[in-house]
Structure formats: structure tokens, C-alpha cells
Short mmCIF file of C-alpha atoms in Angstrom, two decimals:
data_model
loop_
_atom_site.label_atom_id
_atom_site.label_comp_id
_atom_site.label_asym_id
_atom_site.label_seq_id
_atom_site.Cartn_x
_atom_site.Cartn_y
_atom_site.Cartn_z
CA UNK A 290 -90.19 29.85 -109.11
CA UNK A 291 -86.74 31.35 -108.71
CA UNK A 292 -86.62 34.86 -109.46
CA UNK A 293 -83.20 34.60 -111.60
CA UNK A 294 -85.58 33.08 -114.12
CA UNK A 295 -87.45 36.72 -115.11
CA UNK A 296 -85.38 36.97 -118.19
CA UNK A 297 -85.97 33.91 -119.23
CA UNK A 298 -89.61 34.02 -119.20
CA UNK A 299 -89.65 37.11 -121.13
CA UNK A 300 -87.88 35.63 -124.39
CA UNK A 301 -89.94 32.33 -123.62
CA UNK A 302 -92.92 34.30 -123.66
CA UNK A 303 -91.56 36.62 -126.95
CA UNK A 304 -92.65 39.74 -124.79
CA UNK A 305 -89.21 41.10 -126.13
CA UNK A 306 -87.14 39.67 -128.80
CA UNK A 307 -83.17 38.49 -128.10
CA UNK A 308 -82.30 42.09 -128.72
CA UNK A 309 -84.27 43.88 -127.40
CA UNK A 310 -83.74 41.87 -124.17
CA UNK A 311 -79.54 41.96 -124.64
CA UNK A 312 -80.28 46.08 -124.27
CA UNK A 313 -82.20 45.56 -121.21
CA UNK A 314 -79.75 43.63 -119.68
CA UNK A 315 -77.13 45.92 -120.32
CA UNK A 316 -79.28 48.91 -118.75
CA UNK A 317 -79.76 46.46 -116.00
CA UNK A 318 -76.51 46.19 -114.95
CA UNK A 319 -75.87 49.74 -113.55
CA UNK A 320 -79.51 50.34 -112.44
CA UNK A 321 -81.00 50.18 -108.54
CA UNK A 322 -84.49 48.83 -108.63
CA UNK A 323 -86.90 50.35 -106.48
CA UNK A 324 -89.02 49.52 -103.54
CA UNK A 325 -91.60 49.82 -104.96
CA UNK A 326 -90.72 47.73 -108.10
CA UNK A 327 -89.06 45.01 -105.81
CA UNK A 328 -91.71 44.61 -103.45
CA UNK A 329 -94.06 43.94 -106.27
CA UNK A 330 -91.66 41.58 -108.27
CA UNK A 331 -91.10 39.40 -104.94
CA UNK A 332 -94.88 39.29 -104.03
CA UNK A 333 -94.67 41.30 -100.34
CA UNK A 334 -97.10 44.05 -101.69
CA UNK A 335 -100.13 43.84 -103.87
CA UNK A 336 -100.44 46.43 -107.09
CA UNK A 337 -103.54 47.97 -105.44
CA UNK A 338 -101.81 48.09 -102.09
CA UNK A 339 -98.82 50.13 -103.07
CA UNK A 340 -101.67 52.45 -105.26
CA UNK A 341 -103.30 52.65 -101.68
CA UNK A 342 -100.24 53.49 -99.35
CA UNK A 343 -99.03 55.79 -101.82
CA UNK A 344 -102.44 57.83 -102.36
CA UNK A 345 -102.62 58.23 -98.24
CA UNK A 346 -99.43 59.50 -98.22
CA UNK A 347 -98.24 62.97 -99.02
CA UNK A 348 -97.21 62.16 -102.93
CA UNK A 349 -100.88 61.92 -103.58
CA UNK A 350 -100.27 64.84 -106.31
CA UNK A 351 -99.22 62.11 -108.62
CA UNK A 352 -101.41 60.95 -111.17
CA UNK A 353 -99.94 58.13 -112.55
CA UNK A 354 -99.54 55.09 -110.84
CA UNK A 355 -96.71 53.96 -112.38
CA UNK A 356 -94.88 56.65 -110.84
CA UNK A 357 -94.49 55.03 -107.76
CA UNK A 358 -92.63 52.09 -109.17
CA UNK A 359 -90.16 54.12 -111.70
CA UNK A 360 -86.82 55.82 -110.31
CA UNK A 361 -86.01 59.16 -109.13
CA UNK A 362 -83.26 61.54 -108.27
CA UNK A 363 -81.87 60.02 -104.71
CA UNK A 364 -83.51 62.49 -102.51
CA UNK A 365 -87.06 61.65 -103.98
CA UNK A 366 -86.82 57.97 -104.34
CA UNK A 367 -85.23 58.09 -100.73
CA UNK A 368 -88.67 59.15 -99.86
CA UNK A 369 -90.58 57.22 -101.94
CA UNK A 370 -89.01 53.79 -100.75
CA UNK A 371 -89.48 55.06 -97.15
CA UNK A 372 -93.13 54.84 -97.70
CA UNK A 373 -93.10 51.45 -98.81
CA UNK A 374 -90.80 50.27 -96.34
CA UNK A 375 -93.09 51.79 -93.30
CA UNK A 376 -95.60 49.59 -94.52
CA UNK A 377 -93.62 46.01 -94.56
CA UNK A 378 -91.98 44.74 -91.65
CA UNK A 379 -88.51 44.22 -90.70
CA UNK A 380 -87.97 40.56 -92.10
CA UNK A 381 -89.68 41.67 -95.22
CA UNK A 382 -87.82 44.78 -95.43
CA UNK A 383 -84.37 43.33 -95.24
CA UNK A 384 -85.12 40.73 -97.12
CA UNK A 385 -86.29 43.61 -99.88
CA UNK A 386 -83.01 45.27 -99.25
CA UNK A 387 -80.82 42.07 -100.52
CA UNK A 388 -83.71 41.65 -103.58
CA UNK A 389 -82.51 45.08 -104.98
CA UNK A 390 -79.13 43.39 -106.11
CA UNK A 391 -80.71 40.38 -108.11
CA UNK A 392 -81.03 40.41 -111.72
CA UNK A 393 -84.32 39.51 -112.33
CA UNK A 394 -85.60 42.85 -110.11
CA UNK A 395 -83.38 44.91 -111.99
CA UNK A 396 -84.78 43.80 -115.36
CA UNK A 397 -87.95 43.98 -113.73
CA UNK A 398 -87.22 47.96 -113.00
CA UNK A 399 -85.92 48.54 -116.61
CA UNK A 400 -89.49 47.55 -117.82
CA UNK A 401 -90.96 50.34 -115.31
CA UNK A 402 -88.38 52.40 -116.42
CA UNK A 403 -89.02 52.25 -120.39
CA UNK A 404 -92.76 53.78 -119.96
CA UNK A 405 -93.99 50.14 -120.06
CA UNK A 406 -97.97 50.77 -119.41
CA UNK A 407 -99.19 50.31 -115.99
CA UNK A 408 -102.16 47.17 -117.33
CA UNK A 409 -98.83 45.74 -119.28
CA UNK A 410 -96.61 45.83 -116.11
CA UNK A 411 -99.40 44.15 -114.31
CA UNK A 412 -100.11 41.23 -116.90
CA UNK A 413 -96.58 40.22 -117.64
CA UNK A 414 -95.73 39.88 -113.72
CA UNK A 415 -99.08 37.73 -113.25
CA UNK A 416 -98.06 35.60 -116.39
CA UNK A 417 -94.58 34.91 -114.93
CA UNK A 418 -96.09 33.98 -111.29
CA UNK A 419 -98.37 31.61 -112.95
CA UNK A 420 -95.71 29.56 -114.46
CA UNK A 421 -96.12 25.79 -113.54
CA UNK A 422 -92.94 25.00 -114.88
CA UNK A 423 -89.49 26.57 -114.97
CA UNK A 424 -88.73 28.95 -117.75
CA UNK A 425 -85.63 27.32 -118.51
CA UNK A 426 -87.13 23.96 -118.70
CA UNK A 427 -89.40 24.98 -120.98
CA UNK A 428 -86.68 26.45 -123.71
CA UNK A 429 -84.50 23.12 -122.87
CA UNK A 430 -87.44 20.79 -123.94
CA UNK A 431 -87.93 23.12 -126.87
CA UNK A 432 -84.84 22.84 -127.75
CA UNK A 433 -83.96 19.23 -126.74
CA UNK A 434 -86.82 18.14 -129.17
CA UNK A 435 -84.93 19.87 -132.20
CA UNK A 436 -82.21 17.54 -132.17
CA UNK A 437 -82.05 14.16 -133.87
CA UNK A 438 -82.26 10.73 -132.34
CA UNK A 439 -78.51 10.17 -133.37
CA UNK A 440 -77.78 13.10 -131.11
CA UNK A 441 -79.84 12.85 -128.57
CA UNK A 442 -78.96 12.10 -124.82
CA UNK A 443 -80.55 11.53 -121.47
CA UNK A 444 -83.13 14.28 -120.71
CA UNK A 445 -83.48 13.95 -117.29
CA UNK A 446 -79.07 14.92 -116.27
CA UNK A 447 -78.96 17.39 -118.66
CA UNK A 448 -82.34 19.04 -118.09
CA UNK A 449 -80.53 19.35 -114.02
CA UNK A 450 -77.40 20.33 -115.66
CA UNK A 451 -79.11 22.95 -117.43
CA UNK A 452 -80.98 24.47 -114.94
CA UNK A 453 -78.09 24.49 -112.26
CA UNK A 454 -75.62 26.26 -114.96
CA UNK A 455 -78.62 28.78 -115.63
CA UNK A 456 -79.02 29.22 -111.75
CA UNK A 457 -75.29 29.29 -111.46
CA UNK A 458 -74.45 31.80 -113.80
CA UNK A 459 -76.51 34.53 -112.76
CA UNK A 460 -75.35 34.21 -109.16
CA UNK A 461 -71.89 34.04 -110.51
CA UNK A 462 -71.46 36.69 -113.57
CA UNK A 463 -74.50 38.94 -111.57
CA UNK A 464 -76.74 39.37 -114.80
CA UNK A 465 -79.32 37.95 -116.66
CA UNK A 466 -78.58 35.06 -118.52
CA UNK A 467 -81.10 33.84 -121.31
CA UNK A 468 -81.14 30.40 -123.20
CA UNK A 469 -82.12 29.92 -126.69
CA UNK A 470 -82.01 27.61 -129.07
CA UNK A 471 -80.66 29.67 -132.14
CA UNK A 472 -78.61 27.45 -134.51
CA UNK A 473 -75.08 27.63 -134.01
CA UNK A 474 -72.65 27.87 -136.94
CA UNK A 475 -69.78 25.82 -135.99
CA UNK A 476 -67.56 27.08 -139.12
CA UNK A 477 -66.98 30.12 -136.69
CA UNK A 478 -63.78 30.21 -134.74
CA UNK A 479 -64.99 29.11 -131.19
CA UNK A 480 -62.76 28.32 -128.18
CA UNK A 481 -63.44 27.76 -124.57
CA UNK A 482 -63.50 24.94 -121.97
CA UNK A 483 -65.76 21.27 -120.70
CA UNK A 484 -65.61 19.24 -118.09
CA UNK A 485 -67.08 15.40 -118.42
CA UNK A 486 -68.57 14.09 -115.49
CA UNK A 487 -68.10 10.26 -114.91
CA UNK A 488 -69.99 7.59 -113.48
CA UNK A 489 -73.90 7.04 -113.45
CA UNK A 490 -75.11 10.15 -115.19
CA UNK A 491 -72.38 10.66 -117.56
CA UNK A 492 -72.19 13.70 -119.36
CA UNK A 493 -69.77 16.42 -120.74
CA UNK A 494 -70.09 19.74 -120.08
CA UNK A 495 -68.25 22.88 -122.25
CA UNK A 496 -68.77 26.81 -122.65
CA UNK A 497 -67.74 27.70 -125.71
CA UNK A 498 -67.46 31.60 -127.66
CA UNK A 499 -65.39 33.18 -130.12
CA UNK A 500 -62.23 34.74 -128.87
CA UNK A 501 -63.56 37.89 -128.13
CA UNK A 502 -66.40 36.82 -125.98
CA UNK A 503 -64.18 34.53 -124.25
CA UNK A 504 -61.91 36.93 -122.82
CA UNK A 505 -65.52 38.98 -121.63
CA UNK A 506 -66.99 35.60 -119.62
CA UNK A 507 -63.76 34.89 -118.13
CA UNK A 508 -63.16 38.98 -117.26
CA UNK A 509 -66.90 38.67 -115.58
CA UNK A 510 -65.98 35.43 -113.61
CA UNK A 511 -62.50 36.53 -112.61
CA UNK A 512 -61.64 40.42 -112.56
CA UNK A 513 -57.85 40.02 -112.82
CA UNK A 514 -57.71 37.95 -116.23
CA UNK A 515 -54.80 39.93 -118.52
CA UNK A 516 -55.34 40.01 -122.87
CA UNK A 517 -54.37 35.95 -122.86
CA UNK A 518 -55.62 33.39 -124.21
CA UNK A 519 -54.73 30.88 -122.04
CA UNK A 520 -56.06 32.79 -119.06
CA UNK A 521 -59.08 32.87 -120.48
CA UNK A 522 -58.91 29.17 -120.41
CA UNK A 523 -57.62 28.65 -117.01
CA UNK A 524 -61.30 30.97 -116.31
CA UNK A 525 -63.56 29.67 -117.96
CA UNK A 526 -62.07 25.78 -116.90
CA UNK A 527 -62.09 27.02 -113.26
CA UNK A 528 -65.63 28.56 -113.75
CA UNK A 529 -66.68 24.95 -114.64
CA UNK A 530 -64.77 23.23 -112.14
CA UNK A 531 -66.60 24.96 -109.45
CA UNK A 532 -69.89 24.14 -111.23
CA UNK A 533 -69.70 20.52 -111.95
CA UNK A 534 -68.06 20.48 -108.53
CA UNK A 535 -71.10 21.77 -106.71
CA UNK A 536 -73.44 19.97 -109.43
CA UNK A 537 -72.10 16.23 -108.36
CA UNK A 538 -71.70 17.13 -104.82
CA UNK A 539 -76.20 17.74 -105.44
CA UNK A 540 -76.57 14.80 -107.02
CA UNK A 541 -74.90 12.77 -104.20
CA UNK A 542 -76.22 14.10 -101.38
CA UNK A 543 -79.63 14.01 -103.44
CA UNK A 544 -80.13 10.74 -105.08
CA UNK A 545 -77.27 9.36 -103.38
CA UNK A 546 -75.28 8.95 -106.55
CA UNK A 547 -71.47 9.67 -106.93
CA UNK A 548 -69.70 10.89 -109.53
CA UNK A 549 -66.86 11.54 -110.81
CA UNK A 550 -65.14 14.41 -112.65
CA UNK A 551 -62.40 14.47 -115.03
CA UNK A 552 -60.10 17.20 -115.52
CA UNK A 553 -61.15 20.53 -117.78
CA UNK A 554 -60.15 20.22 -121.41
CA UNK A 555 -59.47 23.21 -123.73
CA UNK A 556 -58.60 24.60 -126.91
CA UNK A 557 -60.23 25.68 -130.02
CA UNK A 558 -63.62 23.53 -131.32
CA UNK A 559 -61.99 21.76 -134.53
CA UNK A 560 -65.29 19.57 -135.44
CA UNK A 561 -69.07 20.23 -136.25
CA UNK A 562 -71.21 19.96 -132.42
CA UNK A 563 -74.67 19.99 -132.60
CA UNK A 564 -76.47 20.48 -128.84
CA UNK A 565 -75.20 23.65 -127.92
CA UNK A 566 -77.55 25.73 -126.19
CA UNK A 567 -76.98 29.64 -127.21
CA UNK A 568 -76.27 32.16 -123.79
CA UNK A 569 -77.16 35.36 -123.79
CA UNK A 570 -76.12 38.05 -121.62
CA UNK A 571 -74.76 41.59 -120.45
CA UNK A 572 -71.62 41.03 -122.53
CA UNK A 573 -73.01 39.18 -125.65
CA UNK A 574 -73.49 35.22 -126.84
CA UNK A 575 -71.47 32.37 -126.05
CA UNK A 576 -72.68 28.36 -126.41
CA UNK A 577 -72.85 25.86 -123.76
CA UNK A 578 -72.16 22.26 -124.57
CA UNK A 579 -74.25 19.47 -123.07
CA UNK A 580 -73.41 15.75 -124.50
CA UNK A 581 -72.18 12.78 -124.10
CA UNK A 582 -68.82 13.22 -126.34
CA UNK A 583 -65.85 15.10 -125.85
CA UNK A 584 -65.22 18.04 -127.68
CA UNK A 585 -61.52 19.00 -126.97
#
């Protein structure tokens, strides 16, 4: 299970509805998870251990539990981590440290932080640990069965494709990013960038959002695009250079297969497209494009 897939398992598992998720990722942004909260999410610590370390310790005043996972001012949640940390050691702890800066554990901290109820809390995080598949491959083969046999394409690539560009983008843009499968309108002005890989697994790849949005995902990727258009494209074309780039250099060194890429296209969408997968994230929707066609 990789832990940039939280998010994902939440709208998978309708815990939270698109909206309702879109807020939490926004809060999530500007938030720093605790150890408690962290240490939970990433398995070091048991639920009935933290209760235990905590109720030995001198904030055994506090009656609810779930006040050991929410945050503080800095001066008591200084002490509060402290007692977690004592009780983990040093590889744990670091790795802990660099955990506070994912995502997934700051979404994870915004549920602790909303009065979620302690049995709730408890129940969703077993649910998500229990996962035999991938969250994301679950809302790709919900989605993938939508489409018709006229557009349909080989599962297998663009399941990987799929899964790397969810994986990539929240390492990238540092948020949670959420797949669906809401219907797209395509009468809606959309613009934005694809790449088509060449060779064994063909496919074309494209992110895709109205104008607005655009200019947001290619601010996120690269801080010093100006109000242009065509920066916007140069972005979001880089953006997918470097992840088809790292994409085909995995499948080679994987299966042993090479491909090869084609330079980014661009422009604005001028005909109906039919497998776009809906993004969601800190700064609103955009679509990504998975086919076999060109689209610019």
C-alpha cells in the first residue's frame, strides 16, 4: 500500500463525497500532522499503545483519547510528540519526521482534526490497511468498464500509466490527488498538453483543464509561470515529459521493453474525447487523457 493513496480510498470508499474531500485537501495543505496521528497512519504504534504511553505520562488529565492525536498550540504539541517519540526508536523516529510532510498523513490529521469520533478514526484506518488492491486501481477498473468497446484500449499500460501519474503527482504538486470517473463535458473550453509514447505499449498521454485551472497545475508544478498561456503549456508539456520520461525508462528496465516518446503536443481540445479520467485536487479539477489517439 503506498500511503499517497489515503485520499483515494476515502472517495473509493464514499466515506466523504468529492467535496467534501476537495475542502480537506485544501485544509491539508497548510496543516502539520502530528506524532501521534503519523505514527498511527504509518503503522509504528498501535491505537491502544499510544492510549497507554499517553495515560503513564503526565497528560493523564485528559479524558478523551482523541486528544492525543489532534493538534495543539506549539508549546503543547511540542510536548505531546515528545512522548511519542521517547517511545519509538531512532530509525522509526526519523523516518516519522519525513512522514509529517506527505499528503496522505496530513489528510489523515484533518480527519482528527474535524472531531471525527475516536471508533470512526479507528475503522476507516483498519479499512484502508486491509486493502488488497490499490485504491486507484480500483476507480480505474471502475471506470475503464464504463467505456465502450469502440473506445476501449489495453488495460494492462494504462492501468501502469495510471497509477504512476497518480503516484507522480502527489510527489510532484505535494497534495492529494483523487481520480474519478465523473463524465466530462467536452463542449467546455479545455486546453492543456499529451505526450504519445511509441513502440510496444503504445499509448497517448494528455492533462487537460479549462484555462483557469491550467494556469493553477502549471503554477503548482513550476512556481515562476507568468499570466500566459503558452507558459502554461510549456508546464504542463514539461510536467509530462518528465513523467512519460521516468514511466518508459520503468518499463525498460522492468520488462525489458523500450519505448519511445514523441514530442508534447498542445493547444485547445477541438473534438469530443471520451476516456478522460477526472483529477481532483488542492486547486480544483482538471482531466487526464489516456488513449490510443491523438488529441492535439
Amino acid at each position: 500500500m503506498k500511503f499517497h493513496d489515503f485520499g483515494q480510498f476515502l472517495f473509493n470508499s464514499s466515506v466523504f463525497d468529492l467535496k467534501k474531500l476537495s475542502e480537506m485537501i485544501s485544509e491539508a495543505k497548510d496543516i502539520q500532522p502530528t506524532f501521534s496521528t503519523a505514527a498511527i497512519f504509518q503503522r509504528f504504534i498501535s491505537v491502544s499503545e499510544v492510549i497507554k504511553i499517553f495515560s503513564e505520562s503526565e497528560f493523564a488529565v485528559e479524558k478523551n483519547f482523541m486528544e492525543y492525536f489532534r493538534t495543539h498550540s506549539q508549546d503543547v504539541q511540542k510536548k505531546y510528540d515528545e512522548v511519542v517519540q521517547n517511545f519509538l526508536n531512532a530509525d522509526k523516529t526519523a523516518e516519522l519526521t519525513e512522514s509529517l510532510e506527505e499528503p496522505s498523513t496530513k489528510l489523515a490529521q484533518v480527519l482528527v482534526d474535524r472531531n471525527l469520533k475516536f471508533e470512526q478514526f479507528e475503522k476507516i484506518l483498519e479499512d484502508y490497511h486491509r486493502e488488497e488492491f490499490s485504491p486507484v486501481e480500483k476507480v480505474f477498473a471502475d471506470w475503464y468498464s464504463t467505456l465502450t468497446f469502440e473506445r476501449k484500449f489495453d488495460y494492462p499500460p494504462s492501468l501502469d500509466v495510471a497509477k504512476d501519474f497518480h503516484g507522480f503527482l502527489t510527489e510532484s504538486l505535494k497534495t492529494t490527488i483523487i481520480f474519478s470517473s465523473t463524465p466530462v463535458d467536452t463542449v467546455e473550453k479545455l486546453f492543456g498538453a499529451s505526450v504519445k509514447i511509441q513502440g510496444a505499449m503504445p499509448v497517448v498521454i494528455g492533462v487537460l483543464a479549462e484555462q483557469n485551472t491550467l494556469h493553477k497545475l502549471a503554477n503548482s508544478y513550476d512556481d515562476f509561470v507568468s499570466e500566459d498561456i503558452e507558459e502554461d503549456f510549456d508546464s504542463v508539456a514539461e510536467m509530462l515529459n518528465v513523467f512519460t520520461g521516468n514511466f518508459t525508462v520503468k518499463v525498460a528496465s522492468q520488462l525489458g521493453i523500450e519505448e519511445e516518446l514523441y514530442p508534447p503536443l498542445f493547444g485547445r481540445l477541438e473534438k469530443n474525447v471520451f476516456s478522460f479520467l477526472t483529477v481532483t485536487c488542492d486547486f480544483g479539477n482538471f482531466y487526464l487523457y489516456i488513449g490510443e489517439e491523438e488529441i492535439f
